[in-house]
XYZ file of C-alpha atoms in Angstrom:
670
model
C 93.291 88.092 131.288
C 93.215 91.401 133.070
C 95.999 94.015 132.332
C 98.684 91.269 131.546
C 100.324 92.179 128.396
C 102.282 89.540 126.369
C 105.615 90.489 125.120
C 107.441 88.139 122.581
C 110.857 88.279 121.900
C 111.386 85.969 118.624
C 108.414 85.637 116.289
C 108.002 83.064 113.642
C 105.488 84.029 110.990
C 104.283 81.465 108.716
C 103.174 82.324 105.187
C 104.612 85.662 105.668
C 104.906 86.642 102.075
C 101.139 86.148 101.942
C 98.653 88.883 101.644
C 97.507 89.193 105.257
C 100.512 87.749 106.977
C 102.753 90.229 105.272
C 100.796 93.303 106.515
C 101.041 91.740 109.933
C 104.729 91.205 109.473
C 105.529 94.512 108.076
C 103.517 96.258 110.841
C 105.300 94.116 113.600
C 108.782 94.973 112.259
C 107.898 98.704 111.925
C 106.432 99.094 115.502
C 108.594 96.794 117.495
C 112.155 97.075 116.602
C 113.186 95.091 119.582
C 111.307 91.993 118.345
C 112.819 89.517 115.943
C 110.609 88.609 113.056
C 111.402 85.343 111.379
C 109.430 85.344 108.082
C 108.807 81.827 106.633
C 106.983 81.048 103.513
C 107.640 78.614 100.434
C 106.673 81.277 98.033
C 103.638 79.630 96.551
C 101.646 81.317 93.757
C 99.836 83.422 95.902
C 103.033 84.689 97.830
C 105.079 87.577 96.893
C 108.578 88.537 98.479
C 107.799 92.129 97.275
C 105.051 91.924 99.910
C 107.755 92.281 102.465
C 109.772 94.790 100.773
C 109.392 97.628 103.423
C 111.015 95.117 105.954
C 113.867 93.760 103.880
C 116.602 96.038 105.198
C 115.325 95.993 108.841
C 117.810 94.471 111.438
C 114.851 92.587 113.108
C 113.756 91.200 110.062
C 114.802 87.615 108.570
C 113.346 85.857 105.403
C 113.532 81.927 105.332
C 112.212 80.179 102.163
C 110.721 77.064 103.232
C 107.775 74.761 103.623
C 105.921 74.256 107.208
C 105.604 70.685 105.902
C 109.050 70.091 106.553
C 109.633 68.891 110.119
C 113.511 69.314 110.038
C 113.130 72.912 108.907
C 110.592 74.004 111.544
C 112.639 72.106 114.528
C 115.847 73.946 113.040
C 114.170 77.143 113.003
C 112.627 77.287 116.457
C 115.825 76.021 117.924
C 118.353 78.145 116.166
C 116.225 81.397 116.246
C 115.179 81.048 119.847
C 111.414 81.385 118.558
C 108.908 81.875 121.489
C 105.893 82.900 119.563
C 104.303 81.570 116.314
C 101.699 83.321 114.115
C 100.496 80.834 112.012
C 99.212 82.031 108.668
C 100.412 79.616 106.172
C 97.695 78.044 104.296
C 95.642 77.323 100.859
C 92.595 79.727 101.074
C 90.748 80.032 97.980
C 87.939 78.232 97.988
C 87.385 77.865 94.141
C 90.722 76.010 94.001
C 89.619 73.504 96.891
C 86.950 72.193 94.755
C 89.341 71.431 92.004
C 92.286 70.167 94.111
C 91.290 69.435 97.854
C 94.311 67.199 98.337
C 96.495 70.501 98.187
C 94.315 72.016 101.108
C 94.734 68.954 103.324
C 98.401 68.809 102.668
C 98.938 72.407 103.510
C 96.383 73.092 106.134
C 96.063 70.112 108.210
C 99.376 68.114 107.744
C 101.400 71.589 107.709
C 99.537 72.655 110.791
C 100.437 69.377 112.495
C 104.090 69.395 111.711
C 104.264 73.071 113.350
C 102.327 71.357 116.418
C 104.583 68.575 116.771
C 107.626 70.970 116.515
C 106.221 73.098 119.417
C 105.714 69.970 121.485
C 109.010 68.533 120.842
C 111.146 71.793 121.450
C 108.990 73.041 124.429
C 109.893 76.577 123.807
C 106.713 78.168 122.540
C 104.966 80.531 124.836
C 102.352 81.477 122.369
C 100.891 79.966 119.311
C 98.265 82.086 117.206
C 96.478 79.945 114.883
C 94.725 81.898 112.200
C 91.448 80.185 110.911
C 88.519 81.469 108.934
C 84.841 82.521 109.577
C 83.960 79.849 106.889
C 84.230 77.079 109.637
C 81.180 78.235 111.205
C 79.414 77.363 107.796
C 76.303 79.187 106.442
C 74.654 81.939 108.737
C 71.100 82.041 108.142
C 69.739 85.045 106.166
C 67.425 86.475 108.920
C 69.957 86.025 111.736
C 70.433 89.054 113.728
C 73.273 88.108 115.925
C 76.531 86.691 114.317
C 78.291 83.645 115.106
C 80.137 83.493 118.517
C 83.268 81.916 119.430
C 81.663 79.288 120.827
C 79.258 78.499 117.866
C 79.041 75.054 116.282
C 81.676 74.344 113.495
C 79.698 73.331 110.256
C 82.102 73.833 107.197
C 80.452 73.325 103.868
C 83.726 73.271 101.404
C 86.906 71.465 101.272
C 88.650 74.761 102.205
C 86.748 75.412 105.498
C 87.029 71.569 106.403
C 90.614 71.608 106.453
C 90.618 74.756 108.258
C 88.205 73.250 110.960
C 90.339 70.088 111.041
C 93.394 72.160 111.878
C 91.385 74.052 114.499
C 90.964 70.705 116.204
C 94.242 69.520 115.998
C 95.591 72.921 117.649
C 92.880 72.328 120.336
C 93.803 68.981 120.928
C 97.811 69.943 121.501
C 96.423 72.613 124.096
C 94.720 69.966 126.004
C 97.156 67.204 125.579
C 100.588 69.092 125.745
C 99.616 72.381 127.414
C 100.286 74.279 124.257
C 99.299 78.143 125.026
C 97.423 78.556 121.668
C 94.860 81.555 120.534
C 92.807 81.051 117.492
C 91.375 83.851 115.294
C 88.572 83.439 112.954
C 88.207 86.204 110.633
C 85.881 87.803 107.834
C 87.001 88.308 104.137
C 89.974 90.820 104.095
C 90.811 93.104 101.312
C 93.379 95.855 100.374
C 96.828 96.122 98.525
C 98.993 93.172 97.679
C 96.207 90.424 97.556
C 96.569 87.943 94.989
C 93.798 88.548 92.491
C 92.018 85.215 92.662
C 90.022 86.847 95.377
C 86.852 88.843 94.469
C 87.976 92.347 95.080
C 91.280 92.535 93.370
C 89.929 90.239 90.626
C 87.290 92.727 89.752
C 89.541 95.744 90.018
C 92.041 94.233 87.507
C 89.298 93.049 85.226
C 87.897 96.751 85.055
C 91.243 98.045 84.640
C 91.351 95.893 81.515
C 87.719 96.869 80.323
C 86.577 93.412 80.716
C 83.479 92.051 82.315
C 83.114 91.366 86.160
C 82.088 87.628 86.693
C 79.391 87.069 89.404
C 78.748 83.464 90.714
C 75.093 82.762 90.711
C 72.772 85.929 91.067
C 75.400 87.762 93.239
C 73.047 87.639 96.410
C 75.698 86.154 98.493
C 76.460 88.262 101.412
C 80.122 88.885 102.983
C 81.622 91.188 105.304
C 84.892 92.654 104.394
C 87.708 94.180 106.428
C 90.492 96.341 105.252
C 93.921 94.894 105.725
C 95.453 97.324 107.913
C 92.472 96.985 110.262
C 93.334 93.195 110.308
C 96.992 93.624 110.859
C 96.029 95.871 113.926
C 93.682 93.250 115.075
C 96.518 90.607 115.027
C 98.660 92.882 116.933
C 96.045 93.277 119.839
C 95.488 89.640 119.710
C 99.242 88.854 120.150
C 99.662 91.292 123.183
C 96.223 91.038 124.929
C 94.837 87.752 123.830
C 94.080 85.024 126.291
C 95.498 81.851 126.110
C 92.882 78.934 125.039
C 90.596 81.515 123.804
C 89.094 81.973 120.191
C 88.697 85.509 118.593
C 86.615 86.672 115.951
C 87.936 89.269 113.786
C 85.181 90.700 111.922
C 82.564 93.588 110.893
C 78.843 94.167 110.884
C 78.780 95.875 107.871
C 77.958 93.435 105.231
C 77.593 93.577 101.224
C 76.192 91.533 98.634
C 78.516 90.398 95.968
C 76.647 92.274 93.617
C 77.029 95.462 95.439
C 80.805 95.068 95.700
C 80.749 94.924 91.849
C 78.613 97.953 91.522
C 80.947 99.874 93.892
C 83.856 98.764 91.805
C 81.942 99.870 88.613
C 81.516 103.237 90.050
C 85.032 103.821 90.937
C 85.821 103.404 87.175
C 82.919 105.347 86.013
C 81.516 101.961 84.233
C 77.893 101.220 83.529
C 77.347 98.270 85.871
C 74.501 96.913 83.744
C 77.055 96.495 80.864
C 79.916 95.414 83.058
C 78.643 92.782 85.368
C 78.495 89.221 83.862
C 76.488 86.432 85.716
C 78.121 83.066 85.389
C 77.617 79.524 86.970
C 77.635 79.307 90.741
C 80.307 77.172 92.898
C 79.352 73.599 93.779
C 78.195 75.227 96.951
C 78.196 79.106 97.735
C 77.427 79.946 101.292
C 74.938 82.545 101.339
C 76.279 84.602 104.339
C 78.971 84.705 106.914
C 78.031 86.776 109.779
C 80.354 87.206 113.010
C 80.110 88.519 116.610
C 83.095 90.508 117.096
C 82.366 91.901 120.845
C 85.012 89.888 122.450
C 87.882 91.352 120.417
C 86.557 94.880 120.670
C 86.723 94.212 124.608
C 90.501 94.038 124.137
C 90.454 97.406 122.503
C 90.218 96.771 118.788
C 88.078 98.651 116.503
C 87.578 98.831 112.579
C 88.979 102.100 111.608
C 88.709 102.382 107.799
C 85.298 102.938 106.189
C 84.450 100.696 103.054
C 84.464 103.711 100.572
C 88.113 104.663 101.955
C 89.259 101.098 101.759
C 88.111 100.270 98.365
C 89.354 103.755 97.095
C 92.808 102.773 98.485
C 92.722 99.339 97.037
C 91.958 100.353 93.710
C 94.612 103.260 93.735
C 97.096 100.695 94.589
C 96.257 98.393 91.991
C 96.396 100.911 89.311
C 99.656 102.079 90.198
C 101.062 98.499 90.649
C 99.478 96.566 87.609
C 102.469 94.205 87.053
C 102.868 93.370 91.013
C 101.871 89.890 90.231
C 103.099 89.311 86.689
C 100.791 87.116 84.688
C 97.598 86.361 86.417
C 95.260 85.727 83.474
C 94.499 82.030 84.933
C 93.319 83.790 88.357
C 90.918 86.241 86.466
C 88.651 83.485 84.819
C 85.258 82.856 86.393
C 85.930 79.532 87.648
C 89.569 79.330 88.472
C 90.959 75.759 89.308
C 94.455 74.403 90.812
C 94.623 71.289 88.134
C 97.875 69.836 89.551
C 99.619 69.438 92.823
C 101.488 72.771 92.391
C 103.154 72.719 95.801
C 105.092 69.245 95.020
C 106.691 70.596 91.735
C 107.917 73.499 93.871
C 109.450 71.589 96.740
C 112.754 71.359 94.762
C 112.915 75.060 95.120
C 113.003 75.210 98.995
C 116.192 75.262 101.199
C 117.380 71.670 100.661
C 118.946 70.642 104.082
C 115.820 71.401 105.760
C 113.537 69.698 103.096
C 112.214 66.211 102.391
C 112.768 65.294 98.891
C 109.695 64.261 97.092
C 109.474 61.809 94.079
C 106.360 62.256 92.167
C 105.182 59.353 90.114
C 102.609 59.899 87.148
C 99.149 60.997 88.503
C 96.150 59.112 87.898
C 92.662 60.567 86.988
C 89.853 60.236 89.270
C 86.152 59.601 87.962
C 85.313 63.109 88.963
C 88.073 64.657 87.072
C 90.172 65.484 90.156
C 93.880 64.605 89.766
C 95.515 62.731 92.844
C 99.203 62.086 92.962
C 101.097 58.866 93.700
C 104.223 59.979 95.641
C 106.845 58.370 97.845
C 108.882 60.389 100.280
C 112.539 59.463 100.331
C 114.753 60.242 103.163
C 116.711 63.691 102.771
C 120.335 62.946 101.707
C 123.053 63.193 104.170
C 125.195 66.141 103.398
C 129.202 66.121 103.653
C 131.043 68.746 102.113
C 134.842 68.532 101.136
C 136.316 72.091 101.263
C 139.574 73.259 99.709
C 140.902 76.479 100.875
C 141.156 76.061 104.589
C 143.565 79.021 105.148
C 141.709 81.251 102.744
C 139.012 83.838 103.748
C 136.213 82.108 101.845
C 137.114 78.737 102.642
C 137.317 79.574 106.220
C 133.895 81.216 106.128
C 132.216 78.204 104.218
C 133.412 76.191 107.284
C 131.728 78.411 109.846
C 128.402 78.437 107.799
C 128.579 74.478 107.601
C 128.883 74.520 111.574
C 126.043 76.667 112.018
C 123.807 74.933 109.561
C 124.749 71.439 111.074
C 126.483 70.223 107.789
C 129.150 67.896 108.039
C 132.361 68.997 106.426
C 136.151 68.521 106.232
C 138.915 70.517 104.568
C 140.970 68.817 102.114
C 144.498 68.147 102.695
C 146.069 67.466 98.989
C 147.192 70.204 97.018
C 144.969 70.928 93.837
C 147.769 70.077 91.266
C 148.300 66.621 92.697
C 145.728 64.301 91.158
C 146.684 61.404 93.571
C 146.162 63.465 96.597
C 142.931 64.758 95.655
C 141.627 61.111 94.996
C 143.007 60.140 98.367
C 141.172 62.912 100.070
C 137.745 61.735 98.308
C 138.400 58.221 99.268
C 139.022 59.027 102.975
C 136.230 61.760 103.325
C 133.552 60.424 101.055
C 131.938 63.634 100.231
C 128.557 64.415 98.718
C 129.841 67.873 97.315
C 133.090 69.546 96.972
C 133.955 73.090 97.153
C 136.878 74.978 95.819
C 137.748 77.934 97.445
C 141.605 77.674 97.072
C 143.624 79.593 94.611
C 146.192 82.474 94.167
C 145.115 86.270 94.237
C 148.539 87.338 95.351
C 149.844 89.049 98.565
C 149.155 91.832 99.257
C 147.342 92.224 95.844
C 147.060 90.658 92.202
C 150.484 92.494 91.466
C 152.267 89.695 93.056
C 151.117 87.423 90.260
C 152.764 89.310 87.591
C 156.105 88.182 88.961
C 154.930 84.728 89.787
C 153.395 83.363 86.798
C 154.173 79.790 86.929
C 152.943 79.532 90.711
C 149.751 81.339 89.426
C 149.146 78.970 86.499
C 149.855 75.894 88.835
C 147.396 76.929 91.318
C 144.673 78.846 89.334
C 144.709 76.692 86.232
C 146.144 73.263 86.470
C 144.888 72.981 90.104
C 141.253 73.910 89.260
C 141.224 72.061 86.283
C 142.560 68.760 87.931
C 139.996 69.083 90.819
C 137.169 69.356 88.240
C 138.345 66.442 86.490
C 138.737 64.244 89.531
C 135.129 65.284 90.712
C 133.812 64.378 87.322
C 135.297 60.875 87.357
C 133.927 60.371 90.903
C 130.478 61.597 89.808
C 130.852 64.560 92.207
C 129.290 67.949 92.115
C 131.997 70.861 92.275
C 131.294 74.419 93.476
C 134.207 76.682 92.239
C 134.556 80.076 93.597
C 135.889 82.125 90.509
C 136.168 85.815 89.899
C 134.227 88.589 87.884
C 137.313 90.671 87.513
C 137.570 89.470 83.817
C 135.576 92.337 82.457
C 135.990 95.829 82.066
C 133.525 98.640 81.072
C 133.358 98.915 77.214
C 131.077 100.511 74.575
C 128.407 97.766 75.014
C 128.517 97.956 78.665
C 129.173 101.549 79.468
C 130.020 103.068 83.009
C 126.566 104.303 84.598
C 124.299 102.524 82.108
C 123.184 99.763 84.384
C 123.925 97.393 81.360
C 125.926 94.440 83.188
C 127.673 91.778 81.717
C 126.038 88.417 81.527
C 127.220 84.880 82.085
C 127.232 84.248 78.617
C 129.477 87.163 77.695
C 133.117 86.735 76.667
C 135.669 88.107 79.112
C 137.102 91.285 77.814
C 139.874 92.382 80.613
C 143.456 90.910 80.339
C 145.184 93.855 81.850
C 146.408 91.331 84.798
C 147.843 88.005 84.594
C 145.491 86.996 87.543
C 142.673 87.890 85.393
C 144.156 86.144 82.270
C 144.340 82.950 84.303
C 140.971 83.274 85.680
C 139.339 83.871 82.352
C 141.192 80.964 80.767
C 140.188 78.455 83.318
C 136.629 79.692 83.219
C 136.253 78.888 79.762
C 137.648 75.296 80.001
C 135.375 74.571 82.875
C 132.519 75.028 80.720
C 133.166 71.265 79.512
C 132.608 70.057 82.811
C 128.812 69.593 83.359
C 129.577 68.856 87.117
C 130.936 72.176 87.842
C 129.105 75.333 89.143
C 131.477 78.669 88.680
C 130.625 81.477 91.033
C 132.143 85.047 89.660
C 132.807 86.793 93.035
C 133.549 90.532 92.983
C 135.353 92.811 95.651
C 134.279 90.717 98.284
C 132.743 92.344 101.346
C 132.017 90.955 104.989
C 130.704 92.348 108.103
C 134.391 91.407 109.612
C 135.788 94.897 109.220
C 139.005 93.779 110.758
C 139.805 91.402 108.218
C 142.727 92.619 105.900
C 141.040 91.004 102.875
C 137.836 92.802 103.156
C 137.207 95.280 100.272
C 136.060 97.879 102.895
C 139.192 97.327 105.217
C 141.175 97.771 102.322
C 140.106 100.859 100.910
C 139.512 102.474 104.412
C 143.531 101.921 104.853
C 144.383 103.269 101.441
C 145.986 106.915 101.331
C 143.880 107.510 98.075
C 141.124 105.579 96.384
C 139.613 105.828 92.851
C 135.610 106.335 92.837
C 134.209 103.964 90.343
C 130.995 102.246 90.731
C 131.582 98.226 90.617
C 129.540 95.096 91.407
C 130.602 93.560 94.245
C 129.952 90.388 96.645
C 128.513 90.770 100.170
C 129.646 87.389 101.748
C 127.428 87.444 104.664
C 124.396 87.038 102.470
C 125.778 85.183 99.292
C 127.900 82.501 100.761
C 124.971 80.676 102.468
C 123.313 80.896 99.070
C 126.513 79.087 97.751
C 125.744 76.073 99.958
C 122.003 76.272 98.992
C 123.139 76.364 95.187
C 125.190 73.244 95.863
C 122.274 71.371 97.294
C 120.210 72.224 94.206
C 123.251 71.230 92.108
C 123.238 74.653 90.158
C 125.426 74.148 86.990
C 127.374 76.532 84.644
C 128.545 80.126 85.188
C 126.730 82.566 87.766
C 127.433 86.352 88.352
C 127.895 85.777 92.189
C 127.112 89.392 93.072
C 124.478 91.158 94.584
C 122.435 93.433 92.046
C 123.369 96.796 91.320
C 126.791 98.709 91.750
C 128.362 100.770 94.361
C 131.102 103.306 94.222
C 134.046 103.343 96.873
C 133.019 106.845 97.819
C 129.625 105.491 98.623
C 130.898 102.687 100.728
C 133.319 104.954 102.521
C 130.630 107.531 103.120
C 128.566 104.790 104.666
C 131.905 103.855 106.809
C 131.601 107.526 107.991
C 128.308 107.477 108.980
C 127.956 104.195 110.752
C 131.644 103.495 112.053
C 133.817 106.676 112.154
C 132.612 110.127 111.617
C 135.895 111.573 111.767
C 137.074 109.382 108.665
C 138.526 111.000 105.825
C 139.632 109.852 102.273
C 141.045 111.346 99.086
C 140.229 110.306 95.593
C 142.894 110.075 92.643
C 142.178 109.208 89.012
C 142.747 106.011 87.313
C 145.868 107.548 85.570
C 147.136 108.359 89.093
C 146.437 104.963 90.419
C 148.423 103.462 87.321
C 151.492 105.077 88.522
C 151.575 103.248 91.967
C 150.279 99.679 90.741
C 151.847 97.273 88.493
C 148.871 95.828 86.663
C 145.631 97.514 85.565
C 142.578 96.665 87.799
C 138.866 95.506 86.630
C 135.993 98.028 86.705
C 132.757 96.480 85.740
C 129.114 95.805 86.451
C 127.866 92.169 86.245
C 124.455 91.469 85.439
C 122.760 89.749 88.532
C 119.226 88.807 87.005
C 120.232 85.129 86.767
C 120.936 84.885 90.599
C 118.171 86.837 91.666
C 115.631 85.100 89.552
C 116.896 81.783 91.519
C 116.990 83.685 94.919
C 114.366 86.636 94.752
C 115.204 87.538 98.387
C 118.611 88.580 97.197
C 119.077 92.381 98.469
C 120.624 94.918 96.130
C 124.237 95.737 96.823
C 123.567 98.801 98.837
C 120.665 97.187 101.087
C 122.820 94.183 101.673
C 125.653 96.491 102.966
C 123.443 98.444 105.081
C 121.750 95.103 106.826
C 124.766 92.786 106.854
C 127.824 95.154 107.229
C 127.258 98.580 108.612
C 124.261 98.012 110.775
C 125.487 95.318 112.749
C 128.714 97.220 112.943
C 127.367 100.710 113.924
C 129.732 102.754 116.470
C 128.233 106.225 115.881
């Protein structure tokens, strides 16, 4: 390959929230701010968004929750994100699980890879496809072998996991030969370090030692493995990405081997345990390869070398797990000697993925096979064609919803009828034939809610009569209604004091009646509880990246002569409106606090404004009492508990991080 260095622009990393991929992703985001990194992961049991925590506010990072098995999603991402490079890590990798549920390994490791390859062929825009395989495809290395398996060695997999990885490699190679796909394949030794799901040997042993429980060893513990520290492996992928030759295979390995029994003893020593008492020998796997040994000379020729010693890496890993004991939550099922995936877990999770890009899966009752495994009977039904009917064409949120639909390729039309006119609504639905209805219409008052104090009938007509009429028509037509409401129906009180971080939950009764606008909104929210077809989103102090829009909360306070300084929950529309689309696809029901987690004060926002937009900007504060003299109706100040929506969408950023990523960093002028 000479000195030619490949320079990617837009990289798709599959399985990015997993162990190895997250270290690679964070490294590339950190070291190459001019690369765009799109992280794709379906967030299976062994993935964790927290693994990508350090990348979440970087401008060159984007996370997408989705399955590589969805051809629509993969094609969409390659085209819309301009992907030129794929680093394919996504896979089921735990050998023990493959003995209990090999079907899932075939689905993820072979079918998922095939979908990616076909997308590469169809789009024709991929300049590098880095396929991540494993040393286990070589099969067992002879105990007395002095030279490790080199990249041209025969593939002789011995378990369902390694067989699926070998099969995926064959597909990659075939697409290289048949369609000219510029691929590179890596085969790596065992990897260990922070963030690894504890089904693997080293984190499992560390967590068991932390609990004072015995360390289970399969067989007699004489099996030999080679271990590389995660950061060294991430650097290896960095080298392969930039210097690897198309069509070549690279082993990522180490010649420093250890018996499983010795690994257990080393961990016992770290915890000052007596290994004789702490190690427990259990039944072996159905087949347990004695040794994997790699020749890594080819990768070293590119300039890579192992940097972390075994003792240093093991100590770092133990320190991380002891300081992050709850990183993975309840992992008791993974800590047993022989964990099994007894059901097809990935299928149940398909409903969690981003709907427009996913196939819908109808899973029929499974039937037992004679050997105790479980096989699903499933039929794939075509994904539904979406068509949205949106009310609020001239409104801020309604306009933004239309733009998002255009970007996502979702068919939509704006309603022509007035909300309080039932016949007009029925006519809209009959003509447009929507699958979902969005209500972003209503009266907030111009220039502010004080208008509602002197226009009460108009406010009732729009906010109460209109919204209820639309909900009732949608229920009769069996249509889902996404209703944009407000969180300005609460105010700090004794149970939810200012600065306590105790937010109002969805089930709490509104306690703010200071403005007529808030009264109407609280009234209609209570009545909408009777409509099971409605999802109510409590929006607060909405903010967007359009700092010229007069409805933007930032734009408003930047133009005020004086501002109060009170922490509040707020809604960053750039992040949350796309989530509302996904909620509609999932048909989320009931009331949702539609805000970013946490609070931010007026002063904190204006300080960000000074830092990123205008360093000469100045502002003055005044008290609530002073504010009351210049407004007609009191204003709501509160914190809403966003844990419900954060549980449904764990990638949701806190309010301050979201402001930086979606508003201030893209608009930076300083």
